[in-house]
């Protein structure tokens, strides 16, 4: 009898593990589309018209390196980020001027741009919701200034560690709705969909033909913003 019970328990564990493994899809390359909500202060609203800001963001990724491309009209901006090595490459193409510029970002540069926030106290709330077609659970957490946040996490999919939002690596799962701060501007990104596709490996080496600049020099070129 004891042997039968022991065997049954073992079988149950193996079956449950197989179900979990089957349910969690691993995606190593593809495109993530996020909807963007802007959380601007009154002063920021005087500087920027929210109605002209993009309502969604597409992030291509291959392994731990992701790429965001932004059409700025007169210029095309590409940002490649290695979330594990915590470094990035910014590429600016200006066709009318036949100019191409590149700037490398160190870990310190990235932390400065994001406000040097650190996050702790991640707690699952038990609240569930479907976001982007995936089952998600709500978490709460705090930053090093004592401000409170919330995010939604799914275990239906697993993405490369480098694609996870900065500061959220302690979460066991994939964030599908979360806050982001860049240069003091706060946004809330909500997953719309993930399309798996084969994307060649990205490189953070400066491409041939690009003039190397510092981030300060690039900011000065666009009015210091």
PDB file of C-alpha atoms in Angstrom:
ATOM      1  CA  UNK A   1       0.000   0.000   0.000  1.00  0.00           C
ATOM      2  CA  UNK A   2       2.765   2.439   0.973  1.00  0.00           C
ATOM      3  CA  UNK A   3       4.602   1.672  -2.253  1.00  0.00           C
ATOM      4  CA  UNK A   4       1.450   2.345  -4.300  1.00  0.00           C
ATOM      5  CA  UNK A   5       0.839   5.684  -2.583  1.00  0.00           C
ATOM      6  CA  UNK A   6       4.469   6.697  -3.084  1.00  0.00           C
ATOM      7  CA  UNK A   7       4.245   5.816  -6.790  1.00  0.00           C
ATOM      8  CA  UNK A   8       0.996   7.752  -7.179  1.00  0.00           C
ATOM      9  CA  UNK A   9       2.526  10.846  -5.580  1.00  0.00           C
ATOM     10  CA  UNK A  10       5.561  10.609  -7.846  1.00  0.00           C
ATOM     11  CA  UNK A  11       3.365  10.288 -10.936  1.00  0.00           C
ATOM     12  CA  UNK A  12       1.271  13.281  -9.831  1.00  0.00           C
ATOM     13  CA  UNK A  13       4.394  15.410  -9.394  1.00  0.00           C
ATOM     14  CA  UNK A  14       5.720  14.405 -12.819  1.00  0.00           C
ATOM     15  CA  UNK A  15       2.387  15.129 -14.492  1.00  0.00           C
ATOM     16  CA  UNK A  16       1.995  18.526 -12.808  1.00  0.00           C
ATOM     17  CA  UNK A  17       5.567  19.466 -13.735  1.00  0.00           C
ATOM     18  CA  UNK A  18       4.942  18.468 -17.353  1.00  0.00           C
ATOM     19  CA  UNK A  19       1.776  20.588 -17.470  1.00  0.00           C
ATOM     20  CA  UNK A  20       3.643  23.636 -16.133  1.00  0.00           C
ATOM     21  CA  UNK A  21       6.519  23.102 -18.555  1.00  0.00           C
ATOM     22  CA  UNK A  22       4.100  22.755 -21.458  1.00  0.00           C
ATOM     23  CA  UNK A  23       2.085  25.809 -20.449  1.00  0.00           C
ATOM     24  CA  UNK A  24       5.098  28.129 -20.216  1.00  0.00           C
ATOM     25  CA  UNK A  25       6.193  29.051 -23.731  1.00  0.00           C
ATOM     26  CA  UNK A  26       9.836  30.094 -24.156  1.00  0.00           C
ATOM     27  CA  UNK A  27      10.344  32.864 -26.744  1.00  0.00           C
ATOM     28  CA  UNK A  28      13.951  33.759 -27.598  1.00  0.00           C
ATOM     29  CA  UNK A  29      13.362  36.269 -30.395  1.00  0.00           C
ATOM     30  CA  UNK A  30      10.508  38.287 -31.833  1.00  0.00           C
ATOM     31  CA  UNK A  31       8.600  41.539 -31.443  1.00  0.00           C
ATOM     32  CA  UNK A  32       6.794  42.863 -28.365  1.00  0.00           C
ATOM     33  CA  UNK A  33       4.123  45.531 -28.801  1.00  0.00           C
ATOM     34  CA  UNK A  34       3.224  47.690 -25.793  1.00  0.00           C
ATOM     35  CA  UNK A  35       0.494  50.277 -25.380  1.00  0.00           C
ATOM     36  CA  UNK A  36       1.816  53.440 -23.692  1.00  0.00           C
ATOM     37  CA  UNK A  37       0.098  55.603 -21.071  1.00  0.00           C
ATOM     38  CA  UNK A  38       1.875  58.818 -20.075  1.00  0.00           C
ATOM     39  CA  UNK A  39       1.843  59.898 -16.429  1.00  0.00           C
ATOM     40  CA  UNK A  40       3.020  63.498 -16.692  1.00  0.00           C
ATOM     41  CA  UNK A  41       3.316  66.167 -14.021  1.00  0.00           C
ATOM     42  CA  UNK A  42       1.718  69.568 -14.622  1.00  0.00           C
ATOM     43  CA  UNK A  43       5.133  71.024 -15.458  1.00  0.00           C
ATOM     44  CA  UNK A  44       5.833  68.234 -17.935  1.00  0.00           C
ATOM     45  CA  UNK A  45       2.463  68.834 -19.627  1.00  0.00           C
ATOM     46  CA  UNK A  46       3.597  72.405 -20.281  1.00  0.00           C
ATOM     47  CA  UNK A  47       6.730  71.076 -21.992  1.00  0.00           C
ATOM     48  CA  UNK A  48       5.186  68.194 -23.946  1.00  0.00           C
ATOM     49  CA  UNK A  49       1.812  67.786 -25.654  1.00  0.00           C
ATOM     50  CA  UNK A  50       0.678  64.216 -24.754  1.00  0.00           C
ATOM     51  CA  UNK A  51      -1.530  64.063 -27.871  1.00  0.00           C
ATOM     52  CA  UNK A  52       1.513  64.015 -30.173  1.00  0.00           C
ATOM     53  CA  UNK A  53       3.321  61.273 -28.246  1.00  0.00           C
ATOM     54  CA  UNK A  54       3.239  57.689 -29.625  1.00  0.00           C
ATOM     55  CA  UNK A  55       0.495  55.459 -28.210  1.00  0.00           C
ATOM     56  CA  UNK A  56       2.451  52.240 -28.617  1.00  0.00           C
ATOM     57  CA  UNK A  57       5.998  50.925 -28.717  1.00  0.00           C
ATOM     58  CA  UNK A  58       7.412  47.970 -30.653  1.00  0.00           C
ATOM     59  CA  UNK A  59      10.443  46.202 -29.174  1.00  0.00           C
ATOM     60  CA  UNK A  60      12.333  43.707 -31.304  1.00  0.00           C
ATOM     61  CA  UNK A  61      14.584  41.292 -29.425  1.00  0.00           C
ATOM     62  CA  UNK A  62      17.092  38.574 -30.147  1.00  0.00           C
ATOM     63  CA  UNK A  63      18.436  36.883 -27.042  1.00  0.00           C
ATOM     64  CA  UNK A  64      19.329  39.418 -24.352  1.00  0.00           C
ATOM     65  CA  UNK A  65      19.563  42.377 -26.753  1.00  0.00           C
ATOM     66  CA  UNK A  66      16.474  44.400 -27.666  1.00  0.00           C
ATOM     67  CA  UNK A  67      15.952  47.152 -30.224  1.00  0.00           C
ATOM     68  CA  UNK A  68      13.524  50.073 -30.153  1.00  0.00           C
ATOM     69  CA  UNK A  69      13.154  52.173 -33.301  1.00  0.00           C
ATOM     70  CA  UNK A  70      11.538  55.623 -33.272  1.00  0.00           C
ATOM     71  CA  UNK A  71      10.710  57.662 -36.372  1.00  0.00           C
ATOM     72  CA  UNK A  72      11.298  61.293 -35.413  1.00  0.00           C
ATOM     73  CA  UNK A  73      10.424  62.694 -38.837  1.00  0.00           C
ATOM     74  CA  UNK A  74      13.715  64.239 -39.885  1.00  0.00           C
ATOM     75  CA  UNK A  75      15.679  61.514 -38.109  1.00  0.00           C
ATOM     76  CA  UNK A  76      15.439  57.824 -37.268  1.00  0.00           C
ATOM     77  CA  UNK A  77      16.457  56.821 -33.744  1.00  0.00           C
ATOM     78  CA  UNK A  78      17.435  53.257 -32.824  1.00  0.00           C
ATOM     79  CA  UNK A  79      18.329  52.113 -29.316  1.00  0.00           C
ATOM     80  CA  UNK A  80      19.858  48.673 -28.803  1.00  0.00           C
ATOM     81  CA  UNK A  81      20.045  47.522 -25.181  1.00  0.00           C
ATOM     82  CA  UNK A  82      21.672  44.536 -23.522  1.00  0.00           C
ATOM     83  CA  UNK A  83      19.644  44.165 -20.345  1.00  0.00           C
ATOM     84  CA  UNK A  84      22.060  41.658 -18.795  1.00  0.00           C
ATOM     85  CA  UNK A  85      25.311  43.514 -19.498  1.00  0.00           C
ATOM     86  CA  UNK A  86      23.437  46.779 -18.777  1.00  0.00           C
ATOM     87  CA  UNK A  87      24.787  48.745 -21.705  1.00  0.00           C
ATOM     88  CA  UNK A  88      23.263  50.240 -24.821  1.00  0.00           C
ATOM     89  CA  UNK A  89      23.990  51.732 -28.230  1.00  0.00           C
ATOM     90  CA  UNK A  90      22.088  54.728 -29.618  1.00  0.00           C
ATOM     91  CA  UNK A  91      22.051  55.212 -33.407  1.00  0.00           C
ATOM     92  CA  UNK A  92      20.750  58.348 -35.126  1.00  0.00           C
ATOM     93  CA  UNK A  93      20.214  58.521 -38.891  1.00  0.00           C
ATOM     94  CA  UNK A  94      19.514  61.907 -40.509  1.00  0.00           C
ATOM     95  CA  UNK A  95      18.945  61.229 -44.251  1.00  0.00           C
ATOM     96  CA  UNK A  96      18.480  64.881 -45.289  1.00  0.00           C
ATOM     97  CA  UNK A  97      21.878  65.768 -43.834  1.00  0.00           C
ATOM     98  CA  UNK A  98      23.438  62.441 -44.831  1.00  0.00           C
ATOM     99  CA  UNK A  99      24.645  62.098 -41.262  1.00  0.00           C
ATOM    100  CA  UNK A 100      24.819  59.073 -38.982  1.00  0.00           C
ATOM    101  CA  UNK A 101      25.714  59.330 -35.308  1.00  0.00           C
ATOM    102  CA  UNK A 102      26.260  56.737 -32.594  1.00  0.00           C
ATOM    103  CA  UNK A 103      26.598  56.960 -28.813  1.00  0.00           C
ATOM    104  CA  UNK A 104      27.449  54.188 -26.382  1.00  0.00           C
ATOM    105  CA  UNK A 105      25.722  54.044 -23.000  1.00  0.00           C
ATOM    106  CA  UNK A 106      27.348  52.491 -19.947  1.00  0.00           C
ATOM    107  CA  UNK A 107      25.568  50.978 -16.961  1.00  0.00           C
ATOM    108  CA  UNK A 108      26.022  54.327 -15.156  1.00  0.00           C
ATOM    109  CA  UNK A 109      24.470  56.226 -18.097  1.00  0.00           C
ATOM    110  CA  UNK A 110      21.433  53.928 -18.125  1.00  0.00           C
ATOM    111  CA  UNK A 111      20.931  54.207 -14.357  1.00  0.00           C
ATOM    112  CA  UNK A 112      21.187  57.998 -14.530  1.00  0.00           C
ATOM    113  CA  UNK A 113      18.611  58.168 -17.317  1.00  0.00           C
ATOM    114  CA  UNK A 114      16.183  55.989 -15.352  1.00  0.00           C
ATOM    115  CA  UNK A 115      16.619  58.078 -12.201  1.00  0.00           C
ATOM    116  CA  UNK A 116      18.839  55.560 -10.358  1.00  0.00           C
ATOM    117  CA  UNK A 117      15.758  53.839  -8.910  1.00  0.00           C
ATOM    118  CA  UNK A 118      16.015  50.480  -7.161  1.00  0.00           C
ATOM    119  CA  UNK A 119      12.955  48.352  -6.428  1.00  0.00           C
ATOM    120  CA  UNK A 120      12.226  46.009  -3.533  1.00  0.00           C
ATOM    121  CA  UNK A 121       9.364  44.440  -1.581  1.00  0.00           C
ATOM    122  CA  UNK A 122       7.700  42.577  -4.463  1.00  0.00           C
ATOM    123  CA  UNK A 123       4.484  40.978  -3.181  1.00  0.00           C
ATOM    124  CA  UNK A 124       1.883  38.970  -5.058  1.00  0.00           C
ATOM    125  CA  UNK A 125      -1.656  40.205  -4.356  1.00  0.00           C
ATOM    126  CA  UNK A 126      -3.594  37.227  -5.699  1.00  0.00           C
ATOM    127  CA  UNK A 127      -5.536  39.526  -8.044  1.00  0.00           C
ATOM    128  CA  UNK A 128      -5.733  37.995 -11.539  1.00  0.00           C
ATOM    129  CA  UNK A 129      -6.355  39.448 -14.997  1.00  0.00           C
ATOM    130  CA  UNK A 130      -5.786  38.553 -18.654  1.00  0.00           C
ATOM    131  CA  UNK A 131      -3.358  40.963 -20.348  1.00  0.00           C
ATOM    132  CA  UNK A 132      -2.221  40.603 -23.958  1.00  0.00           C
ATOM    133  CA  UNK A 133      -3.830  37.161 -24.034  1.00  0.00           C
ATOM    134  CA  UNK A 134      -1.826  35.889 -21.039  1.00  0.00           C
ATOM    135  CA  UNK A 135      -2.894  35.044 -17.492  1.00  0.00           C
ATOM    136  CA  UNK A 136      -1.352  37.628 -15.163  1.00  0.00           C
ATOM    137  CA  UNK A 137      -1.167  38.334 -11.428  1.00  0.00           C
ATOM    138  CA  UNK A 138      -0.839  41.743  -9.785  1.00  0.00           C
ATOM    139  CA  UNK A 139       2.237  42.559  -7.658  1.00  0.00           C
ATOM    140  CA  UNK A 140       3.020  45.575  -5.506  1.00  0.00           C
ATOM    141  CA  UNK A 141       6.499  46.969  -4.759  1.00  0.00           C
ATOM    142  CA  UNK A 142       8.385  50.109  -3.685  1.00  0.00           C
ATOM    143  CA  UNK A 143      11.324  52.172  -4.920  1.00  0.00           C
ATOM    144  CA  UNK A 144      14.264  53.459  -2.866  1.00  0.00           C
ATOM    145  CA  UNK A 145      12.396  56.735  -2.263  1.00  0.00           C
ATOM    146  CA  UNK A 146       9.435  54.994  -0.655  1.00  0.00           C
ATOM    147  CA  UNK A 147       7.017  55.422  -3.587  1.00  0.00           C
ATOM    148  CA  UNK A 148       4.589  52.553  -4.233  1.00  0.00           C
ATOM    149  CA  UNK A 149       4.090  50.802  -7.568  1.00  0.00           C
ATOM    150  CA  UNK A 150       2.185  47.906  -9.068  1.00  0.00           C
ATOM    151  CA  UNK A 151       2.801  45.591 -12.000  1.00  0.00           C
ATOM    152  CA  UNK A 152       1.262  42.537 -13.598  1.00  0.00           C
ATOM    153  CA  UNK A 153       3.241  39.362 -14.215  1.00  0.00           C
ATOM    154  CA  UNK A 154       2.551  36.222 -16.261  1.00  0.00           C
ATOM    155  CA  UNK A 155       4.094  32.768 -16.070  1.00  0.00           C
ATOM    156  CA  UNK A 156       2.584  31.704 -19.393  1.00  0.00           C
ATOM    157  CA  UNK A 157       5.692  32.818 -21.285  1.00  0.00           C
ATOM    158  CA  UNK A 158       9.411  33.144 -20.628  1.00  0.00           C
ATOM    159  CA  UNK A 159      11.520  35.788 -22.366  1.00  0.00           C
ATOM    160  CA  UNK A 160      15.317  36.277 -22.290  1.00  0.00           C
ATOM    161  CA  UNK A 161      16.537  37.929 -19.072  1.00  0.00           C
ATOM    162  CA  UNK A 162      17.890  40.904 -21.011  1.00  0.00           C
ATOM    163  CA  UNK A 163      14.437  41.813 -22.308  1.00  0.00           C
ATOM    164  CA  UNK A 164      12.906  42.266 -18.859  1.00  0.00           C
ATOM    165  CA  UNK A 165      12.257  45.854 -17.727  1.00  0.00           C
ATOM    166  CA  UNK A 166      15.156  47.320 -15.710  1.00  0.00           C
ATOM    167  CA  UNK A 167      14.963  46.799 -11.952  1.00  0.00           C
ATOM    168  CA  UNK A 168      12.395  43.994 -12.156  1.00  0.00           C
ATOM    169  CA  UNK A 169      14.733  40.997 -12.410  1.00  0.00           C
ATOM    170  CA  UNK A 170      13.678  39.822  -8.921  1.00  0.00           C
ATOM    171  CA  UNK A 171      10.266  38.910 -10.325  1.00  0.00           C
ATOM    172  CA  UNK A 172       9.854  35.220 -11.224  1.00  0.00           C
ATOM    173  CA  UNK A 173       7.831  35.671 -14.394  1.00  0.00           C
ATOM    174  CA  UNK A 174       7.351  38.046 -17.313  1.00  0.00           C
ATOM    175  CA  UNK A 175       6.047  41.587 -16.614  1.00  0.00           C
ATOM    176  CA  UNK A 176       3.140  42.424 -18.943  1.00  0.00           C
ATOM    177  CA  UNK A 177       2.116  45.762 -17.394  1.00  0.00           C
ATOM    178  CA  UNK A 178       4.604  47.979 -15.585  1.00  0.00           C
ATOM    179  CA  UNK A 179       5.859  51.521 -14.966  1.00  0.00           C
ATOM    180  CA  UNK A 180       8.936  52.983 -16.617  1.00  0.00           C
ATOM    181  CA  UNK A 181      10.813  56.239 -15.926  1.00  0.00           C
ATOM    182  CA  UNK A 182      13.169  57.843 -18.454  1.00  0.00           C
ATOM    183  CA  UNK A 183      14.685  61.294 -17.934  1.00  0.00           C
ATOM    184  CA  UNK A 184      12.027  62.009 -15.302  1.00  0.00           C
ATOM    185  CA  UNK A 185       9.070  61.098 -17.564  1.00  0.00           C
ATOM    186  CA  UNK A 186       6.893  58.267 -16.256  1.00  0.00           C
ATOM    187  CA  UNK A 187       4.984  55.902 -18.525  1.00  0.00           C
ATOM    188  CA  UNK A 188       2.900  52.777 -17.972  1.00  0.00           C
ATOM    189  CA  UNK A 189       3.441  50.067 -20.587  1.00  0.00           C
ATOM    190  CA  UNK A 190       0.810  47.387 -21.179  1.00  0.00           C
ATOM    191  CA  UNK A 191       1.503  44.352 -23.351  1.00  0.00           C
ATOM    192  CA  UNK A 192      -0.627  44.128 -26.491  1.00  0.00           C
ATOM    193  CA  UNK A 193       0.987  41.110 -28.104  1.00  0.00           C
ATOM    194  CA  UNK A 194       4.203  39.159 -28.658  1.00  0.00           C
ATOM    195  CA  UNK A 195       5.035  37.797 -32.105  1.00  0.00           C
ATOM    196  CA  UNK A 196       7.705  35.121 -32.179  1.00  0.00           C
ATOM    197  CA  UNK A 197      10.048  35.295 -35.181  1.00  0.00           C
ATOM    198  CA  UNK A 198      13.654  34.552 -36.097  1.00  0.00           C
ATOM    199  CA  UNK A 199      15.703  37.733 -35.718  1.00  0.00           C
ATOM    200  CA  UNK A 200      19.469  37.694 -36.388  1.00  0.00           C
ATOM    201  CA  UNK A 201      21.676  38.450 -33.344  1.00  0.00           C
ATOM    202  CA  UNK A 202      22.149  42.148 -32.605  1.00  0.00           C
ATOM    203  CA  UNK A 203      25.501  43.769 -31.892  1.00  0.00           C
ATOM    204  CA  UNK A 204      26.361  46.769 -29.723  1.00  0.00           C
ATOM    205  CA  UNK A 205      29.433  47.537 -31.819  1.00  0.00           C
ATOM    206  CA  UNK A 206      29.333  50.915 -33.583  1.00  0.00           C
ATOM    207  CA  UNK A 207      28.430  50.264 -37.268  1.00  0.00           C
ATOM    208  CA  UNK A 208      30.754  51.428 -40.011  1.00  0.00           C
ATOM    209  CA  UNK A 209      29.978  54.948 -41.226  1.00  0.00           C
ATOM    210  CA  UNK A 210      28.596  56.221 -37.906  1.00  0.00           C
ATOM    211  CA  UNK A 211      30.306  59.141 -36.162  1.00  0.00           C
ATOM    212  CA  UNK A 212      30.831  58.381 -32.478  1.00  0.00           C
ATOM    213  CA  UNK A 213      29.415  60.966 -30.065  1.00  0.00           C
ATOM    214  CA  UNK A 214      28.800  61.132 -26.336  1.00  0.00           C
ATOM    215  CA  UNK A 215      25.233  61.097 -25.013  1.00  0.00           C
ATOM    216  CA  UNK A 216      25.722  64.703 -23.907  1.00  0.00           C
ATOM    217  CA  UNK A 217      26.614  65.679 -27.473  1.00  0.00           C
ATOM    218  CA  UNK A 218      23.544  63.903 -28.859  1.00  0.00           C
ATOM    219  CA  UNK A 219      21.289  65.663 -26.357  1.00  0.00           C
ATOM    220  CA  UNK A 220      22.840  69.013 -27.297  1.00  0.00           C
ATOM    221  CA  UNK A 221      21.986  68.320 -30.938  1.00  0.00           C
ATOM    222  CA  UNK A 222      18.293  68.113 -30.023  1.00  0.00           C
ATOM    223  CA  UNK A 223      18.240  71.152 -27.814  1.00  0.00           C
ATOM    224  CA  UNK A 224      19.548  69.490 -24.651  1.00  0.00           C
ATOM    225  CA  UNK A 225      16.287  67.663 -23.951  1.00  0.00           C
TER     226      UNK A 225
END
